[in-house]
mmCIF file of C-alpha atoms and ligand atoms in Angstrom:
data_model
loop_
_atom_site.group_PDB
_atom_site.id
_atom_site.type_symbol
_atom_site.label_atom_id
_atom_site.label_comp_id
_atom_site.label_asym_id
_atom_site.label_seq_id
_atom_site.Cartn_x
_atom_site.Cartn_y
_atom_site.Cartn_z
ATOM 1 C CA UNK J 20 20.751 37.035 -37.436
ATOM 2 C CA UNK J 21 22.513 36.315 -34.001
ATOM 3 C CA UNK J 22 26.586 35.995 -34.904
ATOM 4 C CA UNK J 23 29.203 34.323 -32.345
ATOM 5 C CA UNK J 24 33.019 33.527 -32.958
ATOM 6 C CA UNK J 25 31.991 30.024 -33.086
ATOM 7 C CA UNK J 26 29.326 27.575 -32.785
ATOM 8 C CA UNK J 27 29.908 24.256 -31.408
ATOM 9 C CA UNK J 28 27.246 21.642 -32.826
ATOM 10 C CA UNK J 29 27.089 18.626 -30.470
ATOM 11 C CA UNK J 30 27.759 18.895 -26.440
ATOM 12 C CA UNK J 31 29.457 15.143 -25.911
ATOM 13 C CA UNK J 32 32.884 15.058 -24.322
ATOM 14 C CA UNK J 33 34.748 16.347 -27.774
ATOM 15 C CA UNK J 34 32.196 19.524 -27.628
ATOM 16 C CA UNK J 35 31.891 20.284 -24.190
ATOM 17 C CA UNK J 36 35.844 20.331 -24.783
ATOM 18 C CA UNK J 37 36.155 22.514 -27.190
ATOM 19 C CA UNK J 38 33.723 24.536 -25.642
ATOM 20 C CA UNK J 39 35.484 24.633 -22.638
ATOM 21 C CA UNK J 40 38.898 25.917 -24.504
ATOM 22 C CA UNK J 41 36.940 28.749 -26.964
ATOM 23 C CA UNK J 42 35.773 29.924 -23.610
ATOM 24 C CA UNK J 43 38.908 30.481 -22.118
ATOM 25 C CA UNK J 44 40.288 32.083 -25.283
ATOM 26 C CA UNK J 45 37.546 34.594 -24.846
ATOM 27 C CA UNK J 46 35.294 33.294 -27.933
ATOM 28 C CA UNK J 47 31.948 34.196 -28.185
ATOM 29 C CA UNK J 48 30.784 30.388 -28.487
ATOM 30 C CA UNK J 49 27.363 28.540 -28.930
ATOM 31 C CA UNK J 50 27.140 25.321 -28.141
ATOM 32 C CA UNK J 51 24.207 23.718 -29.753
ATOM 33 C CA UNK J 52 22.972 20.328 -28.378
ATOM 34 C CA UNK J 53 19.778 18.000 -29.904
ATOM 35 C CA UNK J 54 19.497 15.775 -26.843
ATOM 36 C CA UNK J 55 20.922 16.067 -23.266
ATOM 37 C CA UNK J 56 24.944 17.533 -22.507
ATOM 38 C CA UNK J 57 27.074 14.285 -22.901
ATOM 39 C CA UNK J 58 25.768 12.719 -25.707
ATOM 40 C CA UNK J 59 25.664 9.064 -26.492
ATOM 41 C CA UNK J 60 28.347 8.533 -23.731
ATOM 42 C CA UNK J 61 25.514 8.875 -21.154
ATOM 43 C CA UNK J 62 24.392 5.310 -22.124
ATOM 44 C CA UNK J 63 27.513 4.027 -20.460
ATOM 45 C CA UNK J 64 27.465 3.515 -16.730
ATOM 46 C CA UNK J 65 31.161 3.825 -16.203
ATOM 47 C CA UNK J 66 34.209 5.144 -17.607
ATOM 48 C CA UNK J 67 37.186 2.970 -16.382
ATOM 49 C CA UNK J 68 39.707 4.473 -18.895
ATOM 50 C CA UNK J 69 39.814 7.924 -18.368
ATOM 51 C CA UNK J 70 43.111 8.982 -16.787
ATOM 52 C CA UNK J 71 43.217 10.292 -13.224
ATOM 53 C CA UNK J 72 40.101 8.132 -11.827
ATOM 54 C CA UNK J 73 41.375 4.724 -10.691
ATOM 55 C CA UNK J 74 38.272 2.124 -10.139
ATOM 56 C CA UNK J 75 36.809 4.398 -12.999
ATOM 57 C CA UNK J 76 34.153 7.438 -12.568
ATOM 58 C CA UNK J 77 30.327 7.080 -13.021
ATOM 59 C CA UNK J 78 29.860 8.409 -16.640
ATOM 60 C CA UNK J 79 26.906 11.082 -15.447
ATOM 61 C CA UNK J 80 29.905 12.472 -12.836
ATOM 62 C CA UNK J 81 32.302 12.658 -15.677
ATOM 63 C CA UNK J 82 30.014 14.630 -17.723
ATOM 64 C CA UNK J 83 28.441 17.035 -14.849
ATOM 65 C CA UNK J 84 31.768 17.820 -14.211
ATOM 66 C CA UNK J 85 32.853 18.737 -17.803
ATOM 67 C CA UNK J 86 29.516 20.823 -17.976
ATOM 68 C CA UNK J 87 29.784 22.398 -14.637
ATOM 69 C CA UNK J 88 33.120 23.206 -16.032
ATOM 70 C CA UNK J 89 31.498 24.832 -19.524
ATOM 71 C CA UNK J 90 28.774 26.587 -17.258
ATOM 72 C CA UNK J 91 31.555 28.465 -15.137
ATOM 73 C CA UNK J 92 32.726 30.059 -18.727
ATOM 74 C CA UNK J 93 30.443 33.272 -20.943
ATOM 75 C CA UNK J 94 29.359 29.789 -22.926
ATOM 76 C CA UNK J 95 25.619 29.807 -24.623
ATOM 77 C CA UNK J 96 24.118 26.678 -24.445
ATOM 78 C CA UNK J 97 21.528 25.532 -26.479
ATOM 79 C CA UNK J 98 18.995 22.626 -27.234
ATOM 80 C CA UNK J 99 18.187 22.535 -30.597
ATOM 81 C CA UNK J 100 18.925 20.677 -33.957
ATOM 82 C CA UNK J 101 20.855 21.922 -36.404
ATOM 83 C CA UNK J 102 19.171 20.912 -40.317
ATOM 84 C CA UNK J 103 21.828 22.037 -42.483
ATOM 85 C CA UNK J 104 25.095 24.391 -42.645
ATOM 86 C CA UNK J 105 26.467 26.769 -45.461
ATOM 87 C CA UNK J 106 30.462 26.450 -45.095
ATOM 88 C CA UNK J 107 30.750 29.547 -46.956
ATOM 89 C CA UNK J 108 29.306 32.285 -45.027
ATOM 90 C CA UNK J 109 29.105 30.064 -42.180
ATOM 91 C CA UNK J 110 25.739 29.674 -40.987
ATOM 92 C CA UNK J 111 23.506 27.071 -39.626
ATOM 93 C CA UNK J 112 19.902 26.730 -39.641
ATOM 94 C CA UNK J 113 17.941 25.351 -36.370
ATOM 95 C CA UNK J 114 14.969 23.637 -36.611
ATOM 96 C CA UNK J 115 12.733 26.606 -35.536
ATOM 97 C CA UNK J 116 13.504 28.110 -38.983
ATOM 98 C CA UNK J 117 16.062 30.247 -37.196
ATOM 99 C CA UNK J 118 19.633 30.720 -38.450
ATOM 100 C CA UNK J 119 22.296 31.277 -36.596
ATOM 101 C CA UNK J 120 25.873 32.611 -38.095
ATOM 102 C CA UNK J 121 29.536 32.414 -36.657
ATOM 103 C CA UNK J 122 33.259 33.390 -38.238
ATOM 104 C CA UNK J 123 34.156 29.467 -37.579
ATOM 105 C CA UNK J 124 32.370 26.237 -36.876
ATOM 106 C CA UNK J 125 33.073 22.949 -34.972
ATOM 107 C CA UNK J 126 31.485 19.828 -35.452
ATOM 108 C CA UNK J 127 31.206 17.565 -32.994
ATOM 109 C CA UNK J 128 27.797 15.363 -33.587
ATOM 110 C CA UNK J 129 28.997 12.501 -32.920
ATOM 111 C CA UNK J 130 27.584 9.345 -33.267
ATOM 112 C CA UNK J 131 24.559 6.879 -32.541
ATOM 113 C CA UNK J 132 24.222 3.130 -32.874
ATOM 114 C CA UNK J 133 24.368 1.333 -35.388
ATOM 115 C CA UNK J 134 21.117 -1.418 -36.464
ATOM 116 C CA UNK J 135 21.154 -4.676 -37.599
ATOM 117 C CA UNK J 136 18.272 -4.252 -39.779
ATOM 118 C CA UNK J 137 16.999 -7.839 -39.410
ATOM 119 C CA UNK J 138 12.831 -8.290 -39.028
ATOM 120 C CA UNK J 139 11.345 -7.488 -35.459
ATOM 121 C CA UNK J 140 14.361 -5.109 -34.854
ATOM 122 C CA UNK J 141 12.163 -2.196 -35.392
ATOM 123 C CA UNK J 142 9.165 -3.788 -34.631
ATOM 124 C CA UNK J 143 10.214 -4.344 -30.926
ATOM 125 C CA UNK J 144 12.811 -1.543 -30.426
ATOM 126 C CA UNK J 145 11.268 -0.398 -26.853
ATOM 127 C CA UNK J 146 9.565 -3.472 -26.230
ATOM 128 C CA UNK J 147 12.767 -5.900 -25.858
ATOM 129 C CA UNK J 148 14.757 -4.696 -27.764
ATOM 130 C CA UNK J 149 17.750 -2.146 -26.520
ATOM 131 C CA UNK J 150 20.782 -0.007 -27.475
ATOM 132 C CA UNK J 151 21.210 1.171 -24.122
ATOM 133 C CA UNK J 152 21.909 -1.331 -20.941
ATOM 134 C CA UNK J 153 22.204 1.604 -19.018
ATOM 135 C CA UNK J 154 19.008 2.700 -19.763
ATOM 136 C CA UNK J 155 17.128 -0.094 -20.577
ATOM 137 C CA UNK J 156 18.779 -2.828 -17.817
ATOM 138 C CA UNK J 157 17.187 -2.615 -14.887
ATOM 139 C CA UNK J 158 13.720 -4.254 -16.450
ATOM 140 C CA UNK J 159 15.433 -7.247 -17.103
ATOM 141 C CA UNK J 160 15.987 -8.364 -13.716
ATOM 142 C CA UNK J 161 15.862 -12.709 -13.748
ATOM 143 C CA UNK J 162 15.189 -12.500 -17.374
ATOM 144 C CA UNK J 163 17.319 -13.910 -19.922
ATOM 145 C CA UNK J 164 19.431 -11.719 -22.516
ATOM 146 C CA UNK J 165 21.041 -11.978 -25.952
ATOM 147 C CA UNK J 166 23.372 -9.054 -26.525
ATOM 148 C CA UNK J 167 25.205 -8.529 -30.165
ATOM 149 C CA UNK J 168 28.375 -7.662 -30.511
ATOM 150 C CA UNK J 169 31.894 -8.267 -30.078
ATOM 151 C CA UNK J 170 33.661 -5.419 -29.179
ATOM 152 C CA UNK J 171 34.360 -3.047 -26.159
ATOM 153 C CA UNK J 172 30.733 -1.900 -25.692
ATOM 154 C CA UNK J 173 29.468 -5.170 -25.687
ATOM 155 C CA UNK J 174 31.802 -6.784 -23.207
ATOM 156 C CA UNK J 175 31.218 -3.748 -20.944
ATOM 157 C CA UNK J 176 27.482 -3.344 -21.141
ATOM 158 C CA UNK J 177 27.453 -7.311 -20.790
ATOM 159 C CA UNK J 178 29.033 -7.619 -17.369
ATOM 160 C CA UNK J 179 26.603 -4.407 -16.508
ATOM 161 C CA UNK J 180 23.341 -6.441 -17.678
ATOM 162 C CA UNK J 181 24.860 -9.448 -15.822
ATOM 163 C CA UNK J 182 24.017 -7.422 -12.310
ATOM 164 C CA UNK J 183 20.535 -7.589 -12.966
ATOM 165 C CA UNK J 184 19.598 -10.882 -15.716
ATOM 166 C CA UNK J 185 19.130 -14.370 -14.858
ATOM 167 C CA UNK J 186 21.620 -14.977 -18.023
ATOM 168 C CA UNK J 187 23.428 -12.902 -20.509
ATOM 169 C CA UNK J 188 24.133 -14.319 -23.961
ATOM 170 C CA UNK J 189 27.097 -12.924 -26.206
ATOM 171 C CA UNK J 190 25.974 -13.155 -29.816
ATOM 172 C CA UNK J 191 29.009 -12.530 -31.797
ATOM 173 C CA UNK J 192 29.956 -13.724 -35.524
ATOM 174 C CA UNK J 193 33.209 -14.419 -35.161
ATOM 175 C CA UNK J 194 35.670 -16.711 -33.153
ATOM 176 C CA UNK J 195 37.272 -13.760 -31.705
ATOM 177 C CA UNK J 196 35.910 -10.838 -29.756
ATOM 178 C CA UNK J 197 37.694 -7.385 -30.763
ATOM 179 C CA UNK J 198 37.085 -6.077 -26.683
ATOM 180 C CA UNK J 199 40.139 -5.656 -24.751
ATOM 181 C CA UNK J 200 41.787 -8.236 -23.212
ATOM 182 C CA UNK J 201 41.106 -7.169 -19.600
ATOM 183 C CA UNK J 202 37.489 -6.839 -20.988
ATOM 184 C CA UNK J 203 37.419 -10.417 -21.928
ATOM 185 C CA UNK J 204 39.018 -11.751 -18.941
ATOM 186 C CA UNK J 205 36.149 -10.390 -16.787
ATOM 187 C CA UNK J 206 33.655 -11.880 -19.224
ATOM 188 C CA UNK J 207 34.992 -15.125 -18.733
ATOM 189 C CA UNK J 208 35.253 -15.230 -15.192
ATOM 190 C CA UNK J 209 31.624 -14.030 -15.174
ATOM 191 C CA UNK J 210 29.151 -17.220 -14.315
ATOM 192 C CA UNK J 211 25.877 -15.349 -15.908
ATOM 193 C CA UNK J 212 27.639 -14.666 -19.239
ATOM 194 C CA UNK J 213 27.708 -17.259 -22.102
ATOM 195 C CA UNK J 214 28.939 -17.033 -25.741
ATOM 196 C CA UNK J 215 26.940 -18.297 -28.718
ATOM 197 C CA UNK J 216 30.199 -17.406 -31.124
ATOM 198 C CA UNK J 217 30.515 -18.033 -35.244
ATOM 199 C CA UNK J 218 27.089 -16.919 -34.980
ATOM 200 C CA UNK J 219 24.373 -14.105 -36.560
ATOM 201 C CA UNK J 220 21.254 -13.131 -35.235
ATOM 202 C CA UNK J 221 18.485 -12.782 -38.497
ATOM 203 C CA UNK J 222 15.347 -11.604 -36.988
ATOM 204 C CA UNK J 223 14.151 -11.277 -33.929
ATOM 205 C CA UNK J 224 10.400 -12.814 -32.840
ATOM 206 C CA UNK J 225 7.439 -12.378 -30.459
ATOM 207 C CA UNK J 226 4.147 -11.462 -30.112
ATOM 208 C CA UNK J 227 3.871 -8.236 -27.667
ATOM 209 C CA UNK J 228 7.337 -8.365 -26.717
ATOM 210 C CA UNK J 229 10.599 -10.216 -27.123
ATOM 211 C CA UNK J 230 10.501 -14.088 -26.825
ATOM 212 C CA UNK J 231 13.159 -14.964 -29.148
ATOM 213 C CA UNK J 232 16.175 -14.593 -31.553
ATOM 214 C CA UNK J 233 16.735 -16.791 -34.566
ATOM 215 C CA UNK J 234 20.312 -17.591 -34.267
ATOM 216 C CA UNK J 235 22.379 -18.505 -37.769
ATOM 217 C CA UNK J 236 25.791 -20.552 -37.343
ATOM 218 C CA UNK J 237 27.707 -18.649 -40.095
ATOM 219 C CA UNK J 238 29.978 -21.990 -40.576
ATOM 220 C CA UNK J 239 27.699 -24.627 -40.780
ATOM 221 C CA UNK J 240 24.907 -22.442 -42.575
ATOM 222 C CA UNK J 241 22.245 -23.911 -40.261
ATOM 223 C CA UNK J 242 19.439 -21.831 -38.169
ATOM 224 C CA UNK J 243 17.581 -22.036 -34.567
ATOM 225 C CA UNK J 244 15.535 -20.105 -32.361
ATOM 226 C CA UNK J 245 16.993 -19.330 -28.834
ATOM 227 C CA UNK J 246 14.378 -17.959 -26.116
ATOM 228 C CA UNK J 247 15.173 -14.812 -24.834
ATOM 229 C CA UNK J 248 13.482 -11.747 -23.141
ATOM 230 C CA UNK J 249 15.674 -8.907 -24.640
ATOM 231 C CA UNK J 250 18.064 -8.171 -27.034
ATOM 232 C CA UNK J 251 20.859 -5.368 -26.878
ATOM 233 C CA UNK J 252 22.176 -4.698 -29.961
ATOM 234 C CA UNK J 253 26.104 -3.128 -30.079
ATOM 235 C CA UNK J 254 27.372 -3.289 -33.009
ATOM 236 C CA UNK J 255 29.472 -0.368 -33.334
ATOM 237 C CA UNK J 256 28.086 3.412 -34.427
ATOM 238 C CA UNK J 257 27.078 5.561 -37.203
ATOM 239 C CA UNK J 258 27.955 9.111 -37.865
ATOM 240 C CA UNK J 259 25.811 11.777 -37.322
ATOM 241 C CA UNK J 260 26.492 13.507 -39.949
ATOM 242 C CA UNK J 261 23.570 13.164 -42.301
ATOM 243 C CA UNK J 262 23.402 17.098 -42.490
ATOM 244 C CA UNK J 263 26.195 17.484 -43.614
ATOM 245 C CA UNK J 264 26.734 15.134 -46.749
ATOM 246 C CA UNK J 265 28.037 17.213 -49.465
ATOM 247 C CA UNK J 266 29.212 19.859 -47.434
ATOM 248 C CA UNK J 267 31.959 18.060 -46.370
ATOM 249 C CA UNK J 268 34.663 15.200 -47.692
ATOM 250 C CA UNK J 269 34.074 11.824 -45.679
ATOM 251 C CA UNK J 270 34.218 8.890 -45.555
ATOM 252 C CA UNK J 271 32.283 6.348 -47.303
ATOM 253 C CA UNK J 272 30.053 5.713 -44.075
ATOM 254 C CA UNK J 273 30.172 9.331 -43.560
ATOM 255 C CA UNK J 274 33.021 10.003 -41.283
ATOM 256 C CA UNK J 275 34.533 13.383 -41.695
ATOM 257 C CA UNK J 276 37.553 13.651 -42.834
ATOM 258 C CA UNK J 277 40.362 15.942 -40.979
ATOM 259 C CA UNK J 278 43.767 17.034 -40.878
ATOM 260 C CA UNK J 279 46.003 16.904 -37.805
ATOM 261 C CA UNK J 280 44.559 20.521 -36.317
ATOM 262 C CA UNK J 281 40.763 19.043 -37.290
ATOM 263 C CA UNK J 282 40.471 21.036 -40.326
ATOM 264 C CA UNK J 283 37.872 19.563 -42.750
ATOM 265 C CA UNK J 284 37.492 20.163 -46.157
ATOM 266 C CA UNK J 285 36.138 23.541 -45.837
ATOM 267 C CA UNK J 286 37.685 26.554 -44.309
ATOM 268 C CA UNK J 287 37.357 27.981 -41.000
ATOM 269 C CA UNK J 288 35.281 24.615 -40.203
ATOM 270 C CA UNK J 289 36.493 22.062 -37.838
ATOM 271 C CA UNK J 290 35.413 18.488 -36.643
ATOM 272 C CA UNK J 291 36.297 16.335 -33.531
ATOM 273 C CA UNK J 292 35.261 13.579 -31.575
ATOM 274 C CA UNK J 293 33.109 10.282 -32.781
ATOM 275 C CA UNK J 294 31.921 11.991 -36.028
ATOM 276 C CA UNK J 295 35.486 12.432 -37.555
ATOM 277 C CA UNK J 296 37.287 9.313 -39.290
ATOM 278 C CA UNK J 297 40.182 8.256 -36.872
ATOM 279 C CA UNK J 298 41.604 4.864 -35.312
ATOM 280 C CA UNK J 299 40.222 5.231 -31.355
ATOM 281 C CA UNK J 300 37.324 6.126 -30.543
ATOM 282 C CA UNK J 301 37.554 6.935 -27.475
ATOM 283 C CA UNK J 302 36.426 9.557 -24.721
ATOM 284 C CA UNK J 303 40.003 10.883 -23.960
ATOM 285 C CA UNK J 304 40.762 11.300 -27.363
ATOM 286 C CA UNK J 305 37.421 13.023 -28.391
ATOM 287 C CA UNK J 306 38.229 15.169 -25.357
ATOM 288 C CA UNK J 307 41.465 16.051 -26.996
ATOM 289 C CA UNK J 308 40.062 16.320 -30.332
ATOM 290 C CA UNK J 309 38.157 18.852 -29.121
ATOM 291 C CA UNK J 310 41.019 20.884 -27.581
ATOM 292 C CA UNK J 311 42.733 20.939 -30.551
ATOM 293 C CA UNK J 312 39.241 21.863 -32.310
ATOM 294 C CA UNK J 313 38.713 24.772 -30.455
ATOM 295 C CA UNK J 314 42.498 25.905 -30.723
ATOM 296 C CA UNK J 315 42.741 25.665 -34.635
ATOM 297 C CA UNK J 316 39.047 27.899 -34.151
ATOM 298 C CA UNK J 317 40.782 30.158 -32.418
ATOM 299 C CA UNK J 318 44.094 30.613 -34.813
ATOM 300 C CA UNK J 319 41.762 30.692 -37.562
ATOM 301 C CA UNK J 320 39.589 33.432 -36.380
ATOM 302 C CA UNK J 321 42.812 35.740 -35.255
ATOM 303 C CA UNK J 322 44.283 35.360 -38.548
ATOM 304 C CA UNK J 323 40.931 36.636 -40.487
ATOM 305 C CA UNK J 324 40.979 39.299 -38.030
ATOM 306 C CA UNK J 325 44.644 40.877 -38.628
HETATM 307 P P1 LIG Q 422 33.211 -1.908 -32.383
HETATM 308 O O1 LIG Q 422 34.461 -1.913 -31.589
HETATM 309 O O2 LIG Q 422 33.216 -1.319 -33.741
HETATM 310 O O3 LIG Q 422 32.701 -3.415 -32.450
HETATM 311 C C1 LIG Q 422 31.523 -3.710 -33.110
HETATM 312 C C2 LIG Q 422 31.337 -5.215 -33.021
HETATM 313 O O4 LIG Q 422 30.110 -5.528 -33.663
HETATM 314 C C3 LIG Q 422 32.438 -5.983 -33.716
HETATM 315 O O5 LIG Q 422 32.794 -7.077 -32.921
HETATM 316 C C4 LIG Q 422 31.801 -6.412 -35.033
HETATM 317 O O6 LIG Q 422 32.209 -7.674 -35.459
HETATM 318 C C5 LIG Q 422 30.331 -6.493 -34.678
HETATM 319 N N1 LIG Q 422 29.476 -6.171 -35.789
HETATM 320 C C6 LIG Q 422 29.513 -5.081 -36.597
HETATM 321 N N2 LIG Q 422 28.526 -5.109 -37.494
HETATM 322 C C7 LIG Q 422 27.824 -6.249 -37.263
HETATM 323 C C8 LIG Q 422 26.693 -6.843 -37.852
HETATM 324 N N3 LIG Q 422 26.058 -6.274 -38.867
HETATM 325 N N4 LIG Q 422 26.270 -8.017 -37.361
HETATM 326 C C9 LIG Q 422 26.893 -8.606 -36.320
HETATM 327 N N5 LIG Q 422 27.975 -8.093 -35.701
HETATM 328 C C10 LIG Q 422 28.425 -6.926 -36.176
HETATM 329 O O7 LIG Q 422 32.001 -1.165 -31.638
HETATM 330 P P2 LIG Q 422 31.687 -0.940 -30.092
HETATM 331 O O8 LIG Q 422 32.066 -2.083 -29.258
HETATM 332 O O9 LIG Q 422 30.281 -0.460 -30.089
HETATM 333 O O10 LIG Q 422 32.613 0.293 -29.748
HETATM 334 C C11 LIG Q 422 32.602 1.475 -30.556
HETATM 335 C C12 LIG Q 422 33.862 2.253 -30.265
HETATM 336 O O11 LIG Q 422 33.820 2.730 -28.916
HETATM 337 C C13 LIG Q 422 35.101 1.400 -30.389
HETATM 338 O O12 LIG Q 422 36.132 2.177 -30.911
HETATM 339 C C14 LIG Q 422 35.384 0.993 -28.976
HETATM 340 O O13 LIG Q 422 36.741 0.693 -28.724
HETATM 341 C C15 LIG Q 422 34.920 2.222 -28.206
HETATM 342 N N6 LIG Q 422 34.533 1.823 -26.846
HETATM 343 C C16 LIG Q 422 35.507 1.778 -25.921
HETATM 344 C C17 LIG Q 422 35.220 1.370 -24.629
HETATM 345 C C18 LIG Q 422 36.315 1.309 -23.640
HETATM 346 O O14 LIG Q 422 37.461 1.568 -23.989
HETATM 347 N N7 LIG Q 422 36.079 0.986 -22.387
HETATM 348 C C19 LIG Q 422 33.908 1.002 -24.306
HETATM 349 C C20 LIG Q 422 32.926 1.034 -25.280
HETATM 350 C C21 LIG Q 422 33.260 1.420 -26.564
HETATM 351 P P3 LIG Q 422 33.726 -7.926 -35.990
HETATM 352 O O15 LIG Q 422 34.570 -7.990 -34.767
HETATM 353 O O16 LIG Q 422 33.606 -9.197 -36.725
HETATM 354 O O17 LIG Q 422 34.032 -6.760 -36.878
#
């Protein structure tokens, strides 16, 4: 069985981080990634919050250069899925069958979104209904949107899908969106988007594709169905961290739990980023939580040694 210093499961911004930091302490370090370097990030057009990039930095740039960055370092980088992990003698299995074995582990999985689980959400996932604008966007041009949600991601992707729809409708079941205020302010001044507020969406209908939402008013308990074309759903996000229940104290909707220095419940075995239970979830602080990640790795692994 191969053995590294570490192994890095998940490549978003919090494991590309750490990755970048076991590198430059010299770590032998695997960096194991199920879908493309960047993670769920990538289905964000933009960053405008990450410091040193006024007017913001296209999120592909962001990552490219956080990879580039990784790729400059004696970093292995792999595609693959890990199944399961033993904390104790600290090896993973990949879903070849193959194991893999390091002296300490970070986890940085992150996270994907989360459903509504209302009928037709499955049923037309691909076929008008979205979790990505970024991806998913540009086939909606003149067409009319709902989009669910009420927080950051929804304001954002929102004024994205407004470049290209006829009309973007904010489905959110509250009064109050939780986005940030300069967030809102751009929604409001924003002539394609309207709000259908105090509201829930209960299943979505059509025949091939999309052709409309049945819309609940959570106060006065009545329903209607509102024509649309598509439906983004953003609603927040879900741990991945399915492989790991048991293994590891979280959360009751699975979010690791971690000290200060990332330390989970097991020794030698670390967690940053989107998958670990903290109050921002954000791409400057996964970045950080995957400094610190990588540095508690590294204390950890000189310490066995002496
Ligand atoms: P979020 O902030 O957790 O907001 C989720 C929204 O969905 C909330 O408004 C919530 O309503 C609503 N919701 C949750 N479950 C629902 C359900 N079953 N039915 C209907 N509505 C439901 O999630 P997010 O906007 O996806 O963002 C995720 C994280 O990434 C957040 O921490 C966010 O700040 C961060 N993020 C940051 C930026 C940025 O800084 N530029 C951009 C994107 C995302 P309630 O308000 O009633 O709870």
């Amino acid at each position: 069985m191969e053995k590294h210093d570490l192994i890095i499961i998940g490549a978003g911004p919090a494991g590309l981080t750490a990755a970048l930091y076991a590198g430059r302490s010299r770590l032998n370090t695997l960096l194991i990634e199920k879908m493309v370097l960047g993670g769920r990030i990538l289905m964000s057009e933009t960053i405008e919050n990450y410091p040193g990039f006024p007017g913001g930095i296209p999120t592909q740039d962001l990552i490219g250069r956080m990879e580039a960055q990784v790729k400059e370092l004696e970093v292995e980088i792999i595609n693959d899925q890990v199944l399961g992990i033993d904390c104790i003698k600290k090896t993973i299995e990949l879903s070849a069958g193959v194991f893999r074995q390091a002296e300490s582990l970070i986890v940085a999985s992150g996270a994907c979104p989360r459903k509504l689980n209302i009928p037709g959400e499955d049923k037309f996932t691909g076929r008008g209904v979205s979790y990505c604008a970024t991806c998913d966007g540009p086939f909606f041009k003149n067409k009319k949107i709902a989009i669910v949600g009420g927080g950051n991601a929804v304001a954002e992707e929102a004024m994205y899908l407004s470049r290209f729809a006829a009309e973007v409708n904010i489905i959110h079941r509250r009064k109050d969106l939780r986005a940030s205020a300069i967030l809102q302010e751009r929604l409001q001044e924003n002539k394609k988007i309207n709000f259908i507020l105090d509201s829930i969406v209960t299943e979505i209908k059509g025949e091939e594709k999309v052709s409309a939402v049945v819309i609940k008013d959570v106060l006065k308990g009545n329903s209607c169905e509102f024509n649309c074309d598509g439906v983004f759903i953003y609603i927040g996000y879900e741990p991945e961290t399915a492989f790991l229940k048991g293994k590891l104290q979280m959360d009751d909707s699975g979010f690791i739990i971690t000290d200060e220095n990332m330390l989970t419940s097991s020794s030698g075995i670390f967690a940053c980023g989107d998958c670990r239970k903290k109050g921002l979830y954000q791409v400057v602080n996964a970045c950080g939580d995957g400094a610190v990640a990588a540095d508690s790795a590294y204390k950890y692994i000189a310490n066995k040694e002496k």
